[in-house]
Structures are given as structure tokens and as C-alpha cells.
Coordinates of C-alpha atoms in Angstrom, one line a residue:
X49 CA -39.2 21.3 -11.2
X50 CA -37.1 22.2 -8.0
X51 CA -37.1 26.0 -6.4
X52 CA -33.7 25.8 -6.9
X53 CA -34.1 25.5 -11.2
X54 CA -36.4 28.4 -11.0
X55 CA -34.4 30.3 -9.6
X56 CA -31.6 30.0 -12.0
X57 CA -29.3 28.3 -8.9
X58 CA -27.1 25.5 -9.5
X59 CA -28.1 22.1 -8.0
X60 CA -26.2 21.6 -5.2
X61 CA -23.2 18.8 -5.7
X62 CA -24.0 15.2 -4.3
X63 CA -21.9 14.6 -1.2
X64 CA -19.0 12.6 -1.2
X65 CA -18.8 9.8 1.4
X66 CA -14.9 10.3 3.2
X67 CA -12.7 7.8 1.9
X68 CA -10.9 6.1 4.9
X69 CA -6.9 5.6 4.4
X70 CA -6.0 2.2 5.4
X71 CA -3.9 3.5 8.9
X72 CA -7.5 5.6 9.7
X73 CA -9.3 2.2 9.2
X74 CA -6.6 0.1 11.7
X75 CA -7.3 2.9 14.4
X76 CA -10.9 3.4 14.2
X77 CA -10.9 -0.9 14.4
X78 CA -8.5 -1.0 17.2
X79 CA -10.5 2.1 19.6
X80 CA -13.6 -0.4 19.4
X81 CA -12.1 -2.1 21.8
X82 CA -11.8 0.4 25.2
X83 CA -10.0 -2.5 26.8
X84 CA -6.9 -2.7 24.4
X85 CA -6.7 1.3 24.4
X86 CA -6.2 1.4 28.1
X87 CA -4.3 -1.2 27.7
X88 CA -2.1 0.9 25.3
X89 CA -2.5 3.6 27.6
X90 CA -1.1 1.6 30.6
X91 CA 1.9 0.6 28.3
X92 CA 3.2 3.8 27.1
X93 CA 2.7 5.1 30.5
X94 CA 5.0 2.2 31.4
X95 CA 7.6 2.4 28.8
X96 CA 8.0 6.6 29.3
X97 CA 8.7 6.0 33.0
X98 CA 11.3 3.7 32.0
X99 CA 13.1 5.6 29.6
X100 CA 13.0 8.7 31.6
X101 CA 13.9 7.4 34.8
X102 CA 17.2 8.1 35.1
X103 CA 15.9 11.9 35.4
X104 CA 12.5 11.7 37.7
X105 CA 13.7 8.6 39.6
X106 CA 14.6 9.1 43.3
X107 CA 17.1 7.4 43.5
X108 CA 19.5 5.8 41.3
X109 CA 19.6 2.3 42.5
X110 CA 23.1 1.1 40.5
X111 CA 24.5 3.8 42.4
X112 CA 26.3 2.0 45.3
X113 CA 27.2 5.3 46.8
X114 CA 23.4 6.5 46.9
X115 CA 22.3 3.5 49.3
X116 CA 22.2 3.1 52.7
X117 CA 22.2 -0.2 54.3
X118 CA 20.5 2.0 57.7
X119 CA 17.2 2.1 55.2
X120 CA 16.9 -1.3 54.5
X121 CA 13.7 -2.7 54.6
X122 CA 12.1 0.3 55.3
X123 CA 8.0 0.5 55.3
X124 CA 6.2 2.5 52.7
X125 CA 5.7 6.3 53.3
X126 CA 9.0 6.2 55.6
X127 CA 12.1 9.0 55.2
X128 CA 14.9 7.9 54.9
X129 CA 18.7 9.6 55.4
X130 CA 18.8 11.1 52.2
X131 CA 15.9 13.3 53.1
X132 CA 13.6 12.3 50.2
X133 CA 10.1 9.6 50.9
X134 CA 10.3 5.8 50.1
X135 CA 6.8 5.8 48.6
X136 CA 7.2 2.0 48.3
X137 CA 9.5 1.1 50.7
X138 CA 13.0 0.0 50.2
X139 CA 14.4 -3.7 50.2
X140 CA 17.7 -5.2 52.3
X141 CA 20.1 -3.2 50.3
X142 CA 18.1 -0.1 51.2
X143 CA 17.6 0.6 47.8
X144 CA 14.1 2.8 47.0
X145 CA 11.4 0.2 45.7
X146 CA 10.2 3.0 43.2
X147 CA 13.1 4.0 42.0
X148 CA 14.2 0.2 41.7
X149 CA 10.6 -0.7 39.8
X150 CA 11.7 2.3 37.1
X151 CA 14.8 0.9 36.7
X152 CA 14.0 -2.7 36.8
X153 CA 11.6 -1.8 33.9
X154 CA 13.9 -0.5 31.8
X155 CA 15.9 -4.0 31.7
X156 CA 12.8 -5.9 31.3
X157 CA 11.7 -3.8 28.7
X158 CA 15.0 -3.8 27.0
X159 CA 15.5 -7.3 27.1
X160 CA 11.7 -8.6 25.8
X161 CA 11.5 -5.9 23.1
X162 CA 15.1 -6.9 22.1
X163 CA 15.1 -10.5 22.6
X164 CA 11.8 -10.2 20.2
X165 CA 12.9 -8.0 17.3
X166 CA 15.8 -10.4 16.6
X167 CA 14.3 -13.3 17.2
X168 CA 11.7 -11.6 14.7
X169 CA 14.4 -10.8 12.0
X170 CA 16.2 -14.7 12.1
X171 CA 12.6 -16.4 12.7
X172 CA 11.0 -14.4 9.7
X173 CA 13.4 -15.2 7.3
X174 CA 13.9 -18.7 8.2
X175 CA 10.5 -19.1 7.6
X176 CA 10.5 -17.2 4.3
X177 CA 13.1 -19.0 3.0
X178 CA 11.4 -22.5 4.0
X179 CA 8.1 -21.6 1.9
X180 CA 9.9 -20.2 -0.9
X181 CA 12.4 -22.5 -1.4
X182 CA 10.6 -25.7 -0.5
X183 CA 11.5 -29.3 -0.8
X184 CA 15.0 -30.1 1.5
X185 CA 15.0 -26.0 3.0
X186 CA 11.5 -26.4 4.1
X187 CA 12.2 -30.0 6.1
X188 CA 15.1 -28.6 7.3
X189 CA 13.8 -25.6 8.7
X190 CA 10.9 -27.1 9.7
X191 CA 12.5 -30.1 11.7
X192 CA 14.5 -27.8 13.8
X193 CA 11.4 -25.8 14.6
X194 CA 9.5 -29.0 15.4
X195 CA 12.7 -29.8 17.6
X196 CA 12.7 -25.9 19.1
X197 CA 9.2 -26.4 20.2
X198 CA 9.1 -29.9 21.8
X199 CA 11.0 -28.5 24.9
X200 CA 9.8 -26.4 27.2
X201 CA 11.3 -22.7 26.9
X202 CA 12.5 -21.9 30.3
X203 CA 13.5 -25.6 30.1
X204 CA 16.4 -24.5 26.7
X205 CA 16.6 -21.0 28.5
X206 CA 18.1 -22.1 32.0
X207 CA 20.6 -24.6 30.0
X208 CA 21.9 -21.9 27.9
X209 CA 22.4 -19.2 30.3
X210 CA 24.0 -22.2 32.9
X211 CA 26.1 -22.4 30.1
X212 CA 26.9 -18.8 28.9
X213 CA 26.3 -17.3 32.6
X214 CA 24.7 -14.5 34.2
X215 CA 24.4 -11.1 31.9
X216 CA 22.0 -8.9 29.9
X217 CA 23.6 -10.0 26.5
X218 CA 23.2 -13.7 27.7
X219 CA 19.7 -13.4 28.5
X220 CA 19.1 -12.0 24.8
X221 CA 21.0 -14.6 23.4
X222 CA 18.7 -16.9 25.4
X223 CA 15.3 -15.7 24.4
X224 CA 16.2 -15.3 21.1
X225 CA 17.1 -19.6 20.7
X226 CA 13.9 -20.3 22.5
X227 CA 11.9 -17.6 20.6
X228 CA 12.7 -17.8 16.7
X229 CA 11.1 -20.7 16.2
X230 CA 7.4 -19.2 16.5
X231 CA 8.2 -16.5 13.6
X232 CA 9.6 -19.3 11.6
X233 CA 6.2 -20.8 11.9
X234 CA 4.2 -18.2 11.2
X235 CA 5.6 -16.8 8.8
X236 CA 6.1 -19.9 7.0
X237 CA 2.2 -20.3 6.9
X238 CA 1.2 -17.1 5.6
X239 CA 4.2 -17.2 2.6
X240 CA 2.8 -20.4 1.4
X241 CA -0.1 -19.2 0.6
X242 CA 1.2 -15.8 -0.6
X243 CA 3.9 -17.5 -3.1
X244 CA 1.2 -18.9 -5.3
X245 CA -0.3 -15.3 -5.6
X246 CA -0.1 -13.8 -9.3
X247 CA 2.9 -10.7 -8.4
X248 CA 5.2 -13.3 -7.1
X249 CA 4.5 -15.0 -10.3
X250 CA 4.9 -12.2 -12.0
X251 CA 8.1 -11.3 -10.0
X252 CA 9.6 -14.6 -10.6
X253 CA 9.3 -14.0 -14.5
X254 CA 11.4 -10.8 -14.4
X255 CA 13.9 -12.5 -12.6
X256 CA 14.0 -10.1 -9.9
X257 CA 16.9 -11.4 -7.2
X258 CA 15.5 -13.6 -4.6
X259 CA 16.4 -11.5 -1.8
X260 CA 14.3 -9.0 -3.6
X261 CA 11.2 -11.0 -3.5
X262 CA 11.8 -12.4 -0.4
X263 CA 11.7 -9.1 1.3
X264 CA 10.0 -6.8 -0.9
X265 CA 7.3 -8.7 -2.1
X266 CA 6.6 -11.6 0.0
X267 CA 7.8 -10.0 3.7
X268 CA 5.2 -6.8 3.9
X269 CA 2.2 -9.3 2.9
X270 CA 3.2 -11.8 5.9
X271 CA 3.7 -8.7 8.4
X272 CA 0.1 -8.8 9.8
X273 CA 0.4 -12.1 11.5
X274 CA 4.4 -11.0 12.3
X275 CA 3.4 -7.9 14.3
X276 CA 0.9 -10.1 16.2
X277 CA 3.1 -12.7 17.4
X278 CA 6.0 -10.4 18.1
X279 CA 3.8 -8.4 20.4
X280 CA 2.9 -11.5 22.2
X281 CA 6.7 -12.6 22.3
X282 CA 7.0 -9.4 23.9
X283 CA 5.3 -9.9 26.9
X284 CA 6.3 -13.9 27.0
X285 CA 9.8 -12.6 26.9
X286 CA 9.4 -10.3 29.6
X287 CA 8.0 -13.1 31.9
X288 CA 10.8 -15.4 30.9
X289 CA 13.5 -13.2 31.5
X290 CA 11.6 -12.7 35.1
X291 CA 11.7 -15.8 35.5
X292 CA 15.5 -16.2 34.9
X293 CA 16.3 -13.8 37.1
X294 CA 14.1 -15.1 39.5
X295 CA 16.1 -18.0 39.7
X296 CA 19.4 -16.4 40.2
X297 CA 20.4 -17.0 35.8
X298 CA 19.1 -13.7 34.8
X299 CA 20.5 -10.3 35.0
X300 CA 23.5 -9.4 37.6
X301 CA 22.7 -8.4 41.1
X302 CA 24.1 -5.0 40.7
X303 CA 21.3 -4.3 37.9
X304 CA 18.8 -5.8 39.2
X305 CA 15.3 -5.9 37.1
X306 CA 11.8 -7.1 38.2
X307 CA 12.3 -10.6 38.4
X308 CA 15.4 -9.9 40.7
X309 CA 13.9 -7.8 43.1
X310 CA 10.7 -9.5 43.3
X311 CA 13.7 -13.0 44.3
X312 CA 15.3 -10.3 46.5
X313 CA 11.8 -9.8 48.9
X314 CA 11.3 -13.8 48.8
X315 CA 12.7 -14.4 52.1
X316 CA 11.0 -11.6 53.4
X317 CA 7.4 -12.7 53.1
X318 CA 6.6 -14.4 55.8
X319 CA 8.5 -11.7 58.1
X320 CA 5.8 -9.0 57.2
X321 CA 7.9 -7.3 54.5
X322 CA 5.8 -8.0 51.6
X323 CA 6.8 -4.7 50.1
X324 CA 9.7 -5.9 48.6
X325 CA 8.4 -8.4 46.5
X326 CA 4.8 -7.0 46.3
X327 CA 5.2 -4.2 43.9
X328 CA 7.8 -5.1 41.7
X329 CA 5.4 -8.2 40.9
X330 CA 2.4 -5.7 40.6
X331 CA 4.6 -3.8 38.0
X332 CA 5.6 -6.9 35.9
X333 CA 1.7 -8.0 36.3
X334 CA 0.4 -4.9 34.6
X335 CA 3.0 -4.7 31.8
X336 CA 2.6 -8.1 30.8
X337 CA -1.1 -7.8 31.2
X338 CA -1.2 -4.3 29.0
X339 CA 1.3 -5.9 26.4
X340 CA -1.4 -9.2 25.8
X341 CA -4.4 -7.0 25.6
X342 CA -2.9 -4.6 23.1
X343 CA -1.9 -8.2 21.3
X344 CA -5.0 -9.7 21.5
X345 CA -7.0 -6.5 19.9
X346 CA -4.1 -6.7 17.0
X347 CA -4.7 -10.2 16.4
X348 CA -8.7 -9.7 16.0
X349 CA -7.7 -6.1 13.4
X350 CA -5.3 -7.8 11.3
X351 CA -7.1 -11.1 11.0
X352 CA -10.4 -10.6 8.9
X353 CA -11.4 -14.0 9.5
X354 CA -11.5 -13.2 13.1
X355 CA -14.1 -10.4 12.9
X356 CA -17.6 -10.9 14.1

């Protein structure tokens, strides 16, 4: 006989383990890796300079009236006429490489993150309505994504926007041809397995709407794969759209984002002005880099077959 029954005490009550909620369980998975949380870290770093730096910027490099041809091309560390430092330099146009990088950021950033979500929204349903409908919808669908992917994306992407021309809206539109097709894909994969399930069954006897199972029933169980690619697509469509502008298709010269000014520096490089180009492509490298390694944690989290 315990002290505790003796004594007339109550046995203390067994301890209860902490149940987990399912978002405590994704975080706890995804800090395992110390990697993809700097690499988180880095990107929301990345993506607060960019929305704030029309207020801690410099300089405002769109601003014609704020540049000085006198400063171009300046060396790091130099002032310059309007009194303030050109931590990075400056390139021909005189504009300050910092406050061009925090601008240029915002463009790329804009343009991969929106070039993604809608090619997210037409890919996904595409693909939805392939595996649910089946038979002629899913050959169709399924053709045209064969015929998306045989061709190489900047390959599509410079014959559009040689088509549409230069602009931010253009360069969307681009992205989002050459991009829908991998939602379309996977999403197609991962609904035909979950259409056999026993709720869309069970849906399908009600006679709910097909909209309504489409995108309440079959959608949130395909979104783990969906938030993987579309982080990936992210940072691809960041280094497309660099690319594009690289080439002189991208965004116009008077808002000029990382891929532009790192073209801008080109002819520079072999003059000793590696500045120019230098840390703009520094800035894309570690965005894109930051982007894949949150990705690639996200893909091993929300694919159990992928766990060691």
C-alpha cells in the first residue's frame, strides 16, 4: 500500500501526453531542418526590404529627377552629389545600386509570386477537372500539357513577349503560359487517386454540385503537393523573368529589376566595374537559393513517403 493511501491523499492523476495540432506538427517537422529556416529567414528578410523600400531606400531609382549622370559608375563607399553614401556603387545612369537592388526586388518578387499564383489557380483546376472528368477532358488536358512541356520555357517565353512586347503585365502573362502546365500535372496525379476515396463517393451520392466537390472536397486534399510546386515555380519564375529582362524582353528600362541591371553592368565587366552587375546577381542568387531550400524542406514535410 502506497504512503500516499495511508495518508488518506488522493493518488496523483496520470499525466497526459500534449496532443500536437496538426500546424504545431508541420513547424516542429520543418525547424528540423536549420538549413530551410535560415533559408526562411533569408527570404522574409528579402521580401520586408522589398515592400518597404520605397521608405528606407536611398534613393528612389524611377525617380528621373533624383539621378545624376556626374555619379555614374561610381565605386562602392563613394558620396555622391546628393550628399548621402553609395554603399554599392552606382551604375551608368548614376542610379544607387542599393537602392536599385530594393527596388529591382520588388518587381522580381512581384512578378514570380504573381506569375505563380495564377498559373496555380488555371493549372490546378485544369488538372482537377482532367481527373474528375476523365475520358475526352483528361486527353485533352493532358495533350496540351504534354505539348506545354516539350518546349523549352524561356524558349515559349521569349516568343510570347516578342509578340506582346516589353511590360510587367506581359511578363505575367508569359510565365503564366509556360508555367500552368506543371500544376495541371500535379494536381492531376494526386486527384486520381483521391476521387476513388469513400467522401467523394459519398459526395457524389448527394449530388452535391461539381464545383462543390471539385473545390471543397477534392482541392484541400491535393494542396500538399500544390504548395510544393508553387514554391518551386516561385523561384523558377523569378530566374525566368531575369532572364527575360536580361535579354532586353523583360520589364521596361525605366523600372528596371534584377535581371535588368545585372544586363545594364554587362559591358562593364571587363572595364573593372563589376559592381554593377555583381550585386544585383548576388541578390537574385540568394533569393532564388532561400526560395528552393524553403521548397525542398516542404516537399520532404508534406510528402510522408519522403521521410527517413
Amino acid at each position: 500500500m502506497s504512503d500516499a493511501t495511508v495518508n488518506g491523499a488522493a493518488p496523483p492523476a496520470p499525466r497526459k501526453d500534449k496532443v500536437e495540432t496538426p500546424f504545431q506538427r508541420f513547424v516542429s517537422e520543418f525547424a528540423e531542418s536549420k538549413i530551410a529556416v535560415g533559408g526562411l529567414i533569408v527570404f522574409t528578410a528579402i521580401a520586408l526590404v522589398a515592400i518597404f523600400a520605397p521608405w528606407i531606400a536611398p534613393q528612389d531609382p524611377y525617380d528621373l529627377a533624383q539621378l545624376d549622370i556626374m555619379d555614374g559608375r561610381q565605386e562602392p563607399g563613394t558620396t555622391g552629389g546628393a550628399g548621402f553614401t553609395f554603399w554599392l556603387g552606382t551604375d551608368d545612369q548614376g542610379r544607387d545600386m542599393m537602392s536599385g537592388i530594393m527596388y529591382g526586388l520588388r518587381i522580381s518578387l512581384m512578378v514570380g509570386a504573381g506569375s505563380a499564383l495564377i498559373a496555380c489557380v488555371v493549372g490546378a483546376s485544369l488538372g482537377l477537372l482532367a481527373a474528375y472528368a476523365g475520358k475526352k477532358t483528361d486527353t485533352v488536358i493532358m495533350r496540351l500539357v504534354d505539348l506545354q512541356l516539350s518546349f523549352p520555357s524561356i524558349l515559349v517565353a521569349l516568343m510570347i513577349l516578342a509578340f506582346l512586347g516589353k511590360g510587367i503585365m506581359n511578363v505575367v502573362i508569359a510565365l503564366v503560359i509556360v508555367e500552368w502546365a506543371y500544376y495541371a500535372r500535379t494536381v492531376r496525379g494526386t486527384a486520381l487517386v483521391e476521387r476513388r476515396r469513400e467522401y467523394i463517393e459519398a459526395a457524389q451520392c448527394l449530388a452535391l454540385p461539381t464545383y462543390r466537390i471539385l473545390f471543397r472536397h477534392l482541392l484541400p486534399n491535393c494542396l500538399p503537393p500544390l504548395i510544393v510546386v508553387a514554391t518551386m515555380q516561385v523561384a523558377r519564375a523569378i530566374a525566368l523573368e531575369a532572364t527575360l529582362s536580361f535579354l532586353g524582353l523583360g520589364v521596361p528600362i525605366t523600372e528596371p529589376s534584377l535581371g535588368l541591371l545585372i544586363a545594364n553592368g554587362y559591358e562593364y565587366m571587363l572595364s573593372g566595374k563589376y559592381w554593377i552587375s555583381f550585386y544585383p546577381g548576388i541578390a537574385l542568387l540568394i533569393t532564388i537559393v532561400s526560395i528552393n531550400l524553403v521548397g525542398d524542406q516542404l516537399r520532404d514535410v508534406l510528402n510522408p513517403r519522403l521521410k527517413k
